[in-house]
Amino acid sequence: MAALRVISVASTSTSFHCYPSVFTKFKSSPTWAISFSVTPLLCSRRAKRMAHSIARATLGLTHPNQIEAPKISFAAKEIDLVEWKGDILAVGATEKDLARDENSKFQNPILQKLDSKLGGLLSEASSEEDFSGKSGQSTVLRLPGLGSKRIALVGLGSSVSSTAAYRSLGEAVAAAAKSAQASNIAVALASTDGLSAESKLSSASAIVTGATLGIFEDNRFKSESKKPTLKSLDILGLGTGPEIEKKLKYAEDVCAGVIFCRELVNAPANVLTPAVLAEEAKKIASTYSDVLSANILNVEQCKELKMGSYLAVGEASANPPHFIHLCYKPTGGEIKKKLALVGKGLTFDSGGYNIKTGPGCLIELMKFDMGGSAAVLGAAKALGQIKPAGVEVHFIVAACENMISGTGMRPGDVVTASNGKTIEVNNTDAEGRLTLADALVYACNQGVEKIVDLATLTGACIVALGPSIAGVFTPSDDLAKEVAAASEVSGEKLWRMPLEESYWDTMTSGVADMVNTGGRQGGAIVAALFLKQFVDEKVQWMHIDLAGPVWNDKKKNATGFGVSTLVEWVLKNSTN
């Protein structure tokens, strides 16, 4: 990501067994052992780079642990809450649902029935716990008299209308399940009045999503960890039948993509190199070979396509670049839309010769500079399972590392992108846009109608929108509406930013067509304007800067941001 000066923020730039098979090959193959010890003095530079690449991949002798993926079954049931048997019965309640009569008893019929079965203990205990139904409140009570061992009350706020509220309910249930080491849980709403049939489906999906992602812990790099005990989750009172079952399966598929995305971003740079990222992409295509194919371009092939902008960024690294192209095509039927998802894939960003230094530079987190590519590959995994009809999707990642060496890109160098445009590199830490330039040209050459790119591109966007909201840049109002509608369903927060053309004046070069970064003001906007230079005018294009929401600093973990919105957007363009 490009360095952000004056302020102390640097622009940054499921498989649960993502990597072990790759490292088993590295560790056990005798060919690699020979290459380390007897490499000829006159070997080619490419061979040297490959040997270094293998060595770099095992730096620190760190190998991910084999983590068994938890198998949670989800079911929608219509059953009396007092009859349900299991470990935890969780009830989502609004502040209105917690209203009491003159005798301090619940007025809500469901809470009233539960309280009556418990001899008034629920109302008494919730009063003592000061539970009022506010958003973020939750309490778990162990009360005898029900089929469930525990009852959990989870606050939904003054009223429920958002996907985020129901996801939070699922996350709270997951937290309760972890704490109690529960195997079986059920979730119900205290009131479903006013919920349409479609709203019931979406709320059930959001609850399952929250619970699935909430129960997940990435323990691959810990020497000891607890195994999750949750086996089943029942959704009560929101309907039954094929429609809700389909919705719950969809939520599972998307969550698999989100978890895969999180694992990719969480993996350290000495484990997830460009070669390993490409290997993971190939695994996705292999798993869903009926609809997905993979084409991984090496350095020589990228040179043939004249990707000088992208290749310049990876020139200093011992780990060579890998250009990733997955293509989704449905098994039958007419293809009515062709889309591309392009993700920034810097597996580590040192800043290059404009090295990241000082407090707030975030260099220790620059493994997340491939968050855009992780979202794109996570979406590929989910879509491989969902298999939408009528749409072709290209998933494109120009993967590399931005490092420092005698062969590295220097400030002042002029590089040439694959569309012939020349760029004066006035900051080697504005590298992500250089890789995306060639990736966007490549995407346009696939004959697509619409492109969405995702990148941890600028610290300026974090300053503008904070850690939870991604910035959206597009000249297309129609595309903006499509993606906004998808984000409403996913619950991910996006905010459309202006593409102020007059700011392009700051990108003037005396020796090339443009420089790669302008002044410190409006940095996120200028970065988007740079990318626009590499998109065909006939193609609808959107840039999403997710430098903020890619990482949860409190949990010190990746969020998986972007996957849900991308999948939803593709489905809106399909004929499913």
Coordinates of C-alpha atoms in Angstrom, one line a residue:
M1 CA 0.0 0.0 0.0
A2 CA 1.1 3.5 -0.6
A3 CA 2.7 5.4 2.3
L4 CA 0.5 8.0 3.8
R5 CA 2.6 10.9 5.0
V6 CA 1.9 13.5 7.8
I7 CA -0.6 11.3 9.5
S8 CA 0.5 8.2 11.4
V9 CA -1.4 5.7 9.2
A10 CA 0.3 4.0 6.3
S11 CA -1.8 3.2 3.2
T12 CA -1.9 -0.4 2.9
S13 CA -1.4 -0.9 0.2
T14 CA -13.2 -24.0 3.5
S15 CA -11.4 -25.9 3.6
F16 CA -9.7 -25.6 6.9
H17 CA -6.5 -27.3 5.6
C18 CA -5.5 -24.6 3.1
Y19 CA -1.8 -25.3 2.9
P20 CA -0.5 -28.5 4.3
S21 CA -0.5 -30.5 1.1
V22 CA 1.7 -27.8 -0.5
F23 CA 4.2 -27.9 2.3
T24 CA 4.3 -31.7 2.4
K25 CA 5.5 -31.5 -1.2
F26 CA 8.2 -28.9 -0.3
K27 CA 9.4 -30.9 2.7
S28 CA 9.5 -34.4 1.3
S29 CA 10.5 -34.1 -2.4
P30 CA 14.2 -35.1 -2.9
T31 CA 14.4 -32.9 -5.9
W32 CA 14.1 -29.8 -3.8
A33 CA 16.8 -31.1 -1.4
I34 CA 19.3 -31.5 -4.3
S35 CA 18.5 -28.1 -5.6
F36 CA 19.6 -26.5 -2.3
S37 CA 23.0 -28.2 -2.0
V38 CA 24.3 -28.7 -5.5
T39 CA 23.0 -25.8 -7.6
P40 CA 25.6 -25.2 -10.4
L41 CA 27.5 -22.0 -10.4
L42 CA 26.4 -21.2 -13.9
C43 CA 22.7 -22.0 -13.4
S44 CA 20.2 -19.6 -14.8
R45 CA 18.9 -16.7 -12.7
R46 CA 15.4 -18.2 -13.0
A47 CA 16.5 -21.5 -11.5
K48 CA 18.2 -19.6 -8.6
R49 CA 14.9 -17.7 -8.0
M50 CA 13.0 -21.0 -7.9
A51 CA 15.4 -22.5 -5.3
H52 CA 15.1 -19.4 -3.2
S53 CA 11.3 -19.5 -3.6
I54 CA 11.2 -23.0 -2.2
A55 CA 13.5 -22.1 0.7
R56 CA 11.5 -19.0 1.5
A57 CA 8.2 -20.9 1.7
T58 CA 9.6 -22.9 4.7
L59 CA 11.3 -20.0 6.4
G60 CA 11.1 -20.5 10.1
L61 CA 10.1 -24.1 9.8
T62 CA 6.5 -23.1 10.2
H63 CA 3.8 -25.4 8.8
P64 CA 0.1 -25.0 9.4
N65 CA -1.5 -27.6 11.7
Q66 CA -4.0 -30.0 10.1
I67 CA -7.2 -28.7 11.6
E68 CA -10.4 -30.8 11.2
A69 CA -13.2 -28.8 9.9
P70 CA -16.2 -28.7 12.3
K71 CA -19.3 -30.3 10.8
I72 CA -22.4 -28.4 11.9
S73 CA -25.8 -29.4 10.7
F74 CA -28.5 -26.7 10.3
A75 CA -32.2 -27.3 10.4
A76 CA -35.3 -25.2 10.3
K77 CA -38.1 -26.5 12.6
E78 CA -41.5 -25.5 13.8
I79 CA -41.6 -26.8 17.3
D80 CA -42.8 -25.4 20.7
L81 CA -39.8 -23.8 22.4
V82 CA -40.6 -25.4 25.7
E83 CA -40.5 -28.8 24.1
W84 CA -37.1 -28.4 22.4
K85 CA -34.3 -30.5 23.9
G86 CA -30.6 -29.5 23.7
D87 CA -27.8 -27.6 25.4
I88 CA -28.8 -23.9 24.8
L89 CA -32.1 -22.3 23.7
A90 CA -31.3 -18.8 22.5
V91 CA -34.1 -16.2 22.1
G92 CA -33.5 -12.9 20.3
A93 CA -35.5 -10.2 21.9
T94 CA -36.0 -6.5 21.2
E95 CA -36.4 -3.9 23.9
K96 CA -40.2 -3.9 23.0
D97 CA -40.3 -7.6 23.6
L98 CA -39.0 -7.1 27.1
A99 CA -41.9 -4.9 28.1
R100 CA -43.5 -5.9 31.5
D101 CA -47.0 -5.6 32.9
E102 CA -47.9 -4.1 36.3
N103 CA -46.8 -7.4 38.0
S104 CA -43.4 -7.3 36.3
K105 CA -44.3 -10.2 34.0
F106 CA -43.5 -10.4 30.3
Q107 CA -46.2 -9.2 27.9
N108 CA -44.6 -10.9 24.9
P109 CA -46.4 -14.2 24.3
I110 CA -43.3 -16.4 23.7
L111 CA -41.4 -15.0 26.7
Q112 CA -44.5 -15.2 28.8
K113 CA -44.9 -18.9 27.9
L114 CA -41.3 -19.7 28.7
D115 CA -41.5 -17.8 32.0
S116 CA -44.7 -19.6 33.0
K117 CA -43.1 -23.0 32.3
L118 CA -40.2 -21.9 34.5
G119 CA -42.4 -20.6 37.3
G120 CA -41.5 -17.0 36.8
L121 CA -37.7 -17.6 37.1
L122 CA -37.0 -16.1 33.6
S123 CA -38.5 -12.7 34.4
E124 CA -36.9 -12.7 37.8
A125 CA -33.4 -13.7 36.5
S126 CA -33.5 -11.3 33.6
S127 CA -34.4 -8.4 35.9
E128 CA -31.5 -9.3 38.2
E129 CA -29.2 -9.5 35.2
D130 CA -30.6 -6.1 34.1
F131 CA -31.3 -7.5 30.6
S132 CA -33.4 -5.0 28.7
G133 CA -33.0 -6.2 25.1
K134 CA -30.5 -3.5 24.1
S135 CA -28.3 -4.3 21.1
G136 CA -25.1 -6.1 22.3
Q137 CA -26.7 -7.4 25.5
S138 CA -26.8 -11.1 26.2
T139 CA -27.2 -13.3 29.2
V140 CA -27.1 -17.1 29.6
L141 CA -29.1 -18.6 32.4
R142 CA -29.1 -22.2 33.7
L143 CA -32.7 -22.7 34.8
P144 CA -34.4 -26.1 35.4
G145 CA -37.8 -26.8 33.9
L146 CA -37.2 -26.8 30.1
G147 CA -35.9 -29.4 27.7
S148 CA -32.8 -27.2 27.2
K149 CA -30.0 -27.1 29.8
R150 CA -29.6 -23.3 29.4
I151 CA -31.6 -20.4 28.0
A152 CA -29.9 -17.4 26.5
L153 CA -31.5 -14.0 26.0
V154 CA -29.8 -11.9 23.3
G155 CA -30.7 -8.2 22.8
L156 CA -31.6 -7.0 19.3
G157 CA -32.1 -3.3 20.1
S158 CA -35.1 -1.1 19.8
S159 CA -36.3 -2.8 16.6
V160 CA -34.9 -5.3 14.1
S161 CA -34.6 -4.4 10.4
S162 CA -31.0 -5.2 9.4
T163 CA -29.0 -8.2 8.4
A164 CA -26.3 -7.0 10.9
A165 CA -28.7 -7.4 13.9
Y166 CA -29.5 -11.0 13.0
R167 CA -25.8 -11.8 12.3
S168 CA -25.0 -10.4 15.7
L169 CA -27.6 -12.7 17.2
G170 CA -25.8 -15.7 15.6
E171 CA -22.4 -14.5 16.8
A172 CA -23.7 -14.2 20.4
V173 CA -25.1 -17.7 20.2
A174 CA -21.7 -19.0 18.9
A175 CA -20.0 -17.2 21.9
A176 CA -22.4 -18.9 24.3
A177 CA -21.9 -22.3 22.7
K178 CA -18.1 -21.9 23.0
S179 CA -18.3 -20.8 26.6
A180 CA -20.6 -23.7 27.6
Q181 CA -18.9 -26.3 25.3
A182 CA -22.4 -26.9 23.9
S183 CA -23.2 -29.4 21.2
N184 CA -26.7 -28.6 20.3
I185 CA -28.3 -25.1 20.2
A186 CA -31.5 -23.6 19.0
V187 CA -32.3 -20.0 18.0
A188 CA -35.7 -18.3 18.0
L189 CA -37.1 -14.8 17.9
A190 CA -39.3 -13.5 20.7
S191 CA -41.5 -11.9 18.0
T192 CA -41.9 -12.5 14.3
D193 CA -44.7 -10.0 13.9
G194 CA -44.2 -7.9 10.8
L195 CA -41.7 -10.2 9.2
S196 CA -42.6 -11.2 5.7
A197 CA -41.8 -14.6 4.3
E198 CA -38.7 -13.2 2.6
S199 CA -37.6 -11.5 5.8
K200 CA -37.9 -14.7 7.7
L201 CA -35.7 -16.4 5.1
S202 CA -33.0 -13.7 5.2
S203 CA -33.0 -13.5 9.0
A204 CA -32.6 -17.3 9.3
S205 CA -29.7 -17.0 6.8
A206 CA -28.1 -14.2 8.7
I207 CA -28.4 -16.1 12.0
V208 CA -26.7 -19.1 10.5
T209 CA -24.0 -16.9 9.0
G210 CA -23.3 -15.2 12.3
A211 CA -23.1 -18.5 14.2
T212 CA -20.9 -20.2 11.6
L213 CA -18.4 -17.4 11.4
G214 CA -18.6 -16.8 15.2
I215 CA -17.7 -20.4 16.0
F216 CA -14.7 -20.4 13.6
E217 CA -11.3 -19.9 15.1
D218 CA -8.1 -20.0 13.0
N219 CA -5.8 -22.2 15.2
R220 CA -3.6 -23.5 12.4
F221 CA -0.5 -21.8 13.8
K222 CA -1.1 -22.5 17.5
S223 CA 0.6 -25.3 19.3
E224 CA -2.5 -26.0 21.4
S225 CA -6.2 -25.2 20.8
K226 CA -9.6 -26.3 21.8
K227 CA -11.8 -28.1 19.3
P228 CA -15.3 -26.7 18.7
T229 CA -18.0 -28.9 20.2
L230 CA -21.0 -27.5 18.3
K231 CA -22.7 -30.2 16.2
S232 CA -26.1 -28.8 15.4
L233 CA -28.1 -25.5 15.2
D234 CA -31.9 -25.4 14.9
I235 CA -33.7 -22.4 13.7
L236 CA -37.2 -22.3 15.3
G237 CA -40.3 -20.5 14.3
L238 CA -39.1 -19.0 11.0
G239 CA -40.7 -21.6 8.7
T240 CA -39.8 -25.0 7.2
G241 CA -39.6 -26.5 3.7
P242 CA -37.4 -26.3 0.7
E243 CA -37.1 -22.5 0.5
I244 CA -35.6 -22.0 3.9
E245 CA -33.4 -25.2 3.5
K246 CA -32.0 -23.7 0.3
K247 CA -31.4 -20.4 2.1
L248 CA -29.5 -22.1 4.9
K249 CA -27.4 -24.1 2.4
Y250 CA -26.6 -20.9 0.6
A251 CA -25.4 -19.3 3.9
E252 CA -23.2 -22.4 4.5
D253 CA -21.6 -22.1 1.1
V254 CA -20.9 -18.4 1.5
C255 CA -19.5 -18.9 4.9
A256 CA -17.1 -21.5 3.5
G257 CA -15.8 -18.8 1.1
V258 CA -15.5 -16.3 3.9
I259 CA -13.6 -18.7 6.1
F260 CA -11.3 -19.6 3.3
C261 CA -10.7 -15.9 2.7
R262 CA -9.9 -15.4 6.4
E263 CA -7.4 -18.2 6.4
L264 CA -5.6 -16.8 3.4
V265 CA -5.3 -13.3 5.0
N266 CA -4.3 -14.7 8.4
A267 CA -1.5 -16.9 7.0
P268 CA 1.9 -15.3 7.5
A269 CA 4.0 -14.2 4.5
N270 CA 6.6 -16.9 5.1
V271 CA 3.8 -19.5 4.6
L272 CA 1.6 -17.8 2.0
T273 CA 3.9 -16.8 -0.9
P274 CA 2.7 -15.9 -4.4
A275 CA 3.4 -19.6 -5.4
V276 CA 1.3 -20.9 -2.6
L277 CA -1.6 -18.5 -3.3
A278 CA -1.6 -19.8 -6.9
E279 CA -1.6 -23.3 -5.6
E280 CA -4.6 -22.6 -3.5
A281 CA -6.4 -21.1 -6.5
K282 CA -5.6 -24.3 -8.5
K283 CA -7.1 -26.4 -5.7
I284 CA -10.4 -24.5 -5.9
A285 CA -10.5 -25.1 -9.6
S286 CA -9.7 -28.8 -9.1
T287 CA -12.4 -29.2 -6.4
Y288 CA -15.1 -27.6 -8.6
S289 CA -13.7 -28.7 -12.0
D290 CA -17.2 -29.0 -13.5
V291 CA -17.5 -25.2 -13.5
L292 CA -14.0 -23.8 -12.7
S293 CA -10.8 -23.8 -14.7
A294 CA -7.4 -22.4 -13.7
N295 CA -4.6 -20.7 -15.7
I296 CA -1.5 -19.6 -13.8
L297 CA 0.9 -17.4 -15.8
N298 CA 4.6 -17.5 -14.9
V299 CA 7.0 -14.5 -15.3
E300 CA 7.9 -15.4 -18.9
Q301 CA 4.2 -15.6 -19.9
C302 CA 3.6 -12.2 -18.2
K303 CA 6.5 -10.7 -20.1
E304 CA 5.0 -11.9 -23.4
L305 CA 1.8 -10.0 -22.4
K306 CA 4.0 -7.0 -21.7
M307 CA 2.9 -6.7 -18.0
G308 CA 5.8 -4.3 -17.1
S309 CA 3.9 -2.5 -14.4
Y310 CA 3.1 -5.7 -12.5
L311 CA 6.4 -7.4 -13.0
A312 CA 8.3 -4.4 -11.7
V313 CA 6.7 -4.7 -8.3
G314 CA 7.8 -8.3 -7.8
E315 CA 11.3 -7.9 -9.3
A316 CA 13.1 -7.6 -5.9
S317 CA 11.6 -10.7 -4.3
A318 CA 13.1 -14.2 -4.1
N319 CA 9.6 -15.4 -4.5
P320 CA 8.6 -14.9 -8.2
P321 CA 5.2 -13.4 -9.2
H322 CA 2.3 -15.7 -10.2
F323 CA -0.6 -14.3 -12.2
I324 CA -3.8 -16.2 -11.3
H325 CA -6.8 -16.5 -13.6
L326 CA -9.7 -18.7 -12.6
C327 CA -12.8 -18.9 -14.9
Y328 CA -16.3 -19.9 -13.8
K329 CA -18.6 -21.2 -16.5
P330 CA -21.9 -22.9 -15.7
T331 CA -22.4 -26.5 -17.0
G332 CA -25.2 -25.6 -19.3
G333 CA -27.4 -22.9 -20.7
E334 CA -26.8 -19.6 -22.3
I335 CA -24.3 -17.2 -20.8
K336 CA -26.0 -13.8 -20.6
K337 CA -23.4 -11.8 -18.5
K338 CA -19.6 -11.9 -18.3
L339 CA -18.1 -10.5 -15.2
A340 CA -14.6 -10.1 -13.7
L341 CA -13.5 -9.9 -10.1
V342 CA -10.0 -8.6 -9.7
G343 CA -8.1 -8.7 -6.4
K344 CA -4.9 -7.1 -5.2
G345 CA -2.5 -9.9 -4.3
L346 CA 0.5 -8.5 -2.5
T347 CA 1.4 -11.4 -0.1
F348 CA 3.8 -9.0 1.6
D349 CA 4.4 -5.3 1.1
S350 CA 7.6 -3.9 2.6
G351 CA 7.1 -0.6 0.8
G352 CA 10.1 -1.3 -1.4
Y353 CA 12.8 1.4 -1.3
N354 CA 10.1 3.7 0.1
I355 CA 10.1 1.3 3.0
K356 CA 7.4 1.5 5.6
T357 CA 8.8 3.0 8.8
G358 CA 7.7 4.6 12.0
P359 CA 4.6 4.2 14.3
G360 CA 1.4 3.4 12.4
C361 CA 3.1 2.2 9.2
L362 CA 1.5 -1.2 9.7
I363 CA 4.4 -3.1 8.2
E364 CA 3.9 -6.0 10.7
L365 CA 0.4 -6.4 9.2
M366 CA 1.4 -6.3 5.6
K367 CA 0.5 -10.0 5.1
F368 CA -3.1 -8.6 4.8
D369 CA -2.1 -6.7 1.7
M370 CA -3.6 -9.6 -0.3
G371 CA -7.0 -9.2 1.3
G372 CA -8.5 -8.2 -2.1
S373 CA -7.3 -11.4 -3.7
A374 CA -8.5 -13.5 -0.8
A375 CA -12.0 -12.1 -1.2
V376 CA -11.9 -12.9 -4.9
L377 CA -10.8 -16.5 -4.3
G378 CA -13.2 -16.9 -1.4
A379 CA -16.0 -15.8 -3.8
A380 CA -14.7 -18.3 -6.3
K381 CA -14.9 -21.1 -3.8
A382 CA -18.5 -20.2 -2.8
L383 CA -19.7 -19.8 -6.4
G384 CA -18.1 -23.2 -7.2
Q385 CA -20.5 -24.7 -4.7
I386 CA -23.5 -22.6 -5.5
K387 CA -23.2 -22.9 -9.3
P388 CA -25.2 -19.9 -10.6
A389 CA -26.6 -20.2 -14.1
G390 CA -26.3 -17.7 -17.0
V391 CA -23.1 -16.0 -15.9
E392 CA -19.4 -16.3 -16.6
V393 CA -17.0 -15.0 -14.0
H394 CA -13.3 -14.4 -14.3
F395 CA -11.3 -14.3 -11.0
I396 CA -8.0 -12.4 -11.6
V397 CA -5.0 -11.9 -9.2
A398 CA -1.6 -10.5 -10.0
A399 CA 0.2 -12.1 -7.0
C400 CA 3.7 -11.0 -5.9
E401 CA 5.7 -9.5 -3.1
N402 CA 7.0 -6.0 -2.8
M403 CA 10.5 -6.4 -1.3
I404 CA 14.0 -4.8 -1.5
S405 CA 17.1 -6.0 -3.4
G406 CA 19.6 -4.9 -6.0
T407 CA 17.2 -5.9 -8.7
G408 CA 14.2 -4.0 -7.2
M409 CA 12.1 -1.2 -8.6
R410 CA 13.6 2.2 -7.7
P411 CA 11.9 5.6 -7.2
G412 CA 12.2 7.4 -10.5
D413 CA 12.0 4.3 -12.6
V414 CA 9.6 4.3 -15.6
V415 CA 7.5 1.2 -16.2
T416 CA 5.3 0.3 -19.1
A417 CA 1.9 -1.4 -18.5
S418 CA 0.4 -3.9 -20.9
N419 CA -1.9 -1.3 -22.5
G420 CA 1.2 0.7 -23.5
K421 CA 0.8 3.5 -20.9
T422 CA 4.0 4.5 -19.1
I423 CA 4.3 5.2 -15.4
E424 CA 7.0 7.1 -13.5
V425 CA 7.3 5.4 -10.1
N426 CA 7.7 8.3 -7.6
N427 CA 6.8 6.0 -4.7
T428 CA 7.5 2.3 -4.6
D429 CA 5.0 1.9 -1.7
A430 CA 2.2 2.8 -4.1
E431 CA 2.7 -0.7 -5.6
G432 CA -0.7 -2.2 -5.5
R433 CA -2.1 0.1 -8.2
L434 CA 0.9 -0.9 -10.4
T435 CA -0.1 -4.6 -10.1
L436 CA -3.8 -3.9 -10.6
A437 CA -3.1 -1.8 -13.8
D438 CA -2.0 -4.9 -15.7
A439 CA -4.7 -7.1 -14.0
L440 CA -7.4 -4.7 -15.1
V441 CA -6.1 -4.6 -18.7
Y442 CA -6.1 -8.4 -18.7
A443 CA -9.6 -8.5 -17.3
C444 CA -10.9 -6.2 -20.1
N445 CA -9.2 -8.5 -22.7
Q446 CA -11.5 -11.4 -21.5
G447 CA -14.5 -9.6 -23.0
V448 CA -16.3 -8.9 -19.8
E449 CA -19.0 -6.3 -19.4
K450 CA -18.5 -5.5 -15.7
I451 CA -15.4 -5.5 -13.4
V452 CA -15.2 -5.1 -9.7
D453 CA -11.7 -4.8 -8.2
L454 CA -10.9 -5.1 -4.5
A455 CA -7.7 -3.8 -2.9
T456 CA -6.2 -2.8 0.4
L457 CA -5.0 0.2 -1.5
T458 CA -4.7 3.3 0.6
G459 CA -4.4 4.3 4.2
A460 CA -6.2 7.5 3.1
C461 CA -9.4 5.4 2.8
I462 CA -9.0 4.2 6.4
V463 CA -8.6 7.8 7.5
A464 CA -11.7 8.8 5.6
L465 CA -14.1 6.0 6.5
G466 CA -12.5 4.3 9.5
P467 CA -11.9 0.6 10.1
S468 CA -15.4 -0.8 9.3
I469 CA -16.4 0.7 6.0
A470 CA -15.0 0.1 2.5
G471 CA -14.8 3.0 0.0
V472 CA -16.4 2.5 -3.4
F473 CA -15.4 4.3 -6.6
T474 CA -17.1 4.0 -9.9
P475 CA -18.2 6.2 -12.8
S476 CA -21.3 3.9 -13.3
D477 CA -24.4 4.7 -11.3
D478 CA -26.0 1.4 -12.4
L479 CA -23.1 -0.6 -11.1
A480 CA -23.1 1.4 -7.9
K481 CA -26.7 0.5 -7.3
E482 CA -26.1 -3.2 -8.1
V483 CA -23.3 -3.6 -5.6
A484 CA -25.1 -1.4 -3.0
A485 CA -28.1 -3.8 -3.2
A486 CA -25.8 -6.8 -2.8
S487 CA -24.1 -5.2 0.3
E488 CA -27.5 -4.6 1.9
V489 CA -28.1 -8.3 1.7
S490 CA -24.6 -9.3 2.9
G491 CA -24.5 -6.7 5.7
E492 CA -21.1 -5.5 4.7
K493 CA -20.7 -1.7 4.8
L494 CA -19.7 0.2 1.7
W495 CA -19.7 4.0 1.0
R496 CA -19.5 5.5 -2.5
M497 CA -16.8 8.1 -2.8
P498 CA -16.4 10.7 -5.6
L499 CA -14.2 10.3 -8.6
E500 CA -13.1 13.9 -8.8
E501 CA -11.4 14.2 -12.2
S502 CA -9.7 17.5 -11.4
Y503 CA -7.5 15.7 -8.9
W504 CA -5.8 13.9 -11.7
D505 CA -3.7 17.0 -12.3
T506 CA -1.6 15.9 -9.3
M507 CA -0.5 12.8 -11.3
T508 CA 1.3 14.6 -14.1
S509 CA 4.8 13.3 -14.9
G510 CA 7.5 15.2 -16.8
V511 CA 8.9 12.0 -18.4
A512 CA 6.0 9.5 -18.6
D513 CA 2.3 9.4 -19.1
M514 CA 1.7 9.6 -15.3
V515 CA 3.2 9.2 -11.9
N516 CA 1.9 6.5 -9.6
T517 CA 1.0 8.7 -6.7
G518 CA 0.0 12.3 -6.2
G519 CA -0.2 14.5 -3.2
R520 CA -1.3 13.5 0.3
Q521 CA -4.8 15.0 -0.1
G522 CA -7.5 12.9 -1.6
G523 CA -5.2 9.9 -1.7
A524 CA -7.9 7.2 -2.1
I525 CA -9.6 9.2 -4.9
V526 CA -6.4 9.7 -6.8
A527 CA -5.6 6.0 -6.5
A528 CA -9.0 5.1 -8.0
L529 CA -8.4 7.6 -10.8
F530 CA -5.1 5.9 -11.5
L531 CA -6.8 2.5 -11.9
K532 CA -9.4 4.1 -14.2
Q533 CA -6.6 4.7 -16.8
F534 CA -6.4 0.9 -17.3
V535 CA -10.1 0.1 -17.8
D536 CA -11.8 0.1 -21.2
E537 CA -14.4 2.8 -21.4
K538 CA -17.0 0.3 -22.6
V539 CA -16.6 -1.8 -19.5
Q540 CA -18.6 -0.9 -16.3
W541 CA -16.0 -0.8 -13.5
M542 CA -15.9 -0.4 -9.8
H543 CA -13.0 -0.1 -7.3
I544 CA -13.5 -1.1 -3.7
D545 CA -10.8 0.0 -1.2
L546 CA -11.1 -2.4 1.8
A547 CA -8.0 -1.3 3.6
G548 CA -10.0 -0.6 6.7
P549 CA -12.5 -3.6 7.0
V550 CA -10.1 -6.3 5.8
W551 CA -8.7 -6.7 9.4
N552 CA -10.3 -6.7 12.9
D553 CA -7.7 -5.1 15.1
K554 CA -9.5 -6.0 18.3
K555 CA -9.6 -9.7 17.4
K556 CA -6.3 -9.5 15.6
N557 CA -7.8 -11.5 12.8
A558 CA -8.9 -11.2 9.2
T559 CA -12.6 -10.5 8.7
G560 CA -13.3 -12.1 5.3
F561 CA -14.7 -8.8 4.1
G562 CA -16.0 -8.7 0.5
V563 CA -16.8 -12.3 -0.1
S564 CA -20.5 -12.1 0.8
T565 CA -21.1 -9.0 -1.3
L566 CA -19.3 -10.4 -4.3
V567 CA -21.2 -13.6 -4.3
E568 CA -24.5 -11.8 -3.9
W569 CA -23.6 -9.4 -6.7
V570 CA -22.8 -12.3 -9.1
L571 CA -26.1 -14.0 -8.2
K572 CA -27.9 -10.8 -9.0
N573 CA -26.4 -10.9 -12.5
S574 CA -27.2 -14.6 -12.9
T575 CA -30.4 -16.3 -14.0
N576 CA -30.8 -18.3 -10.8

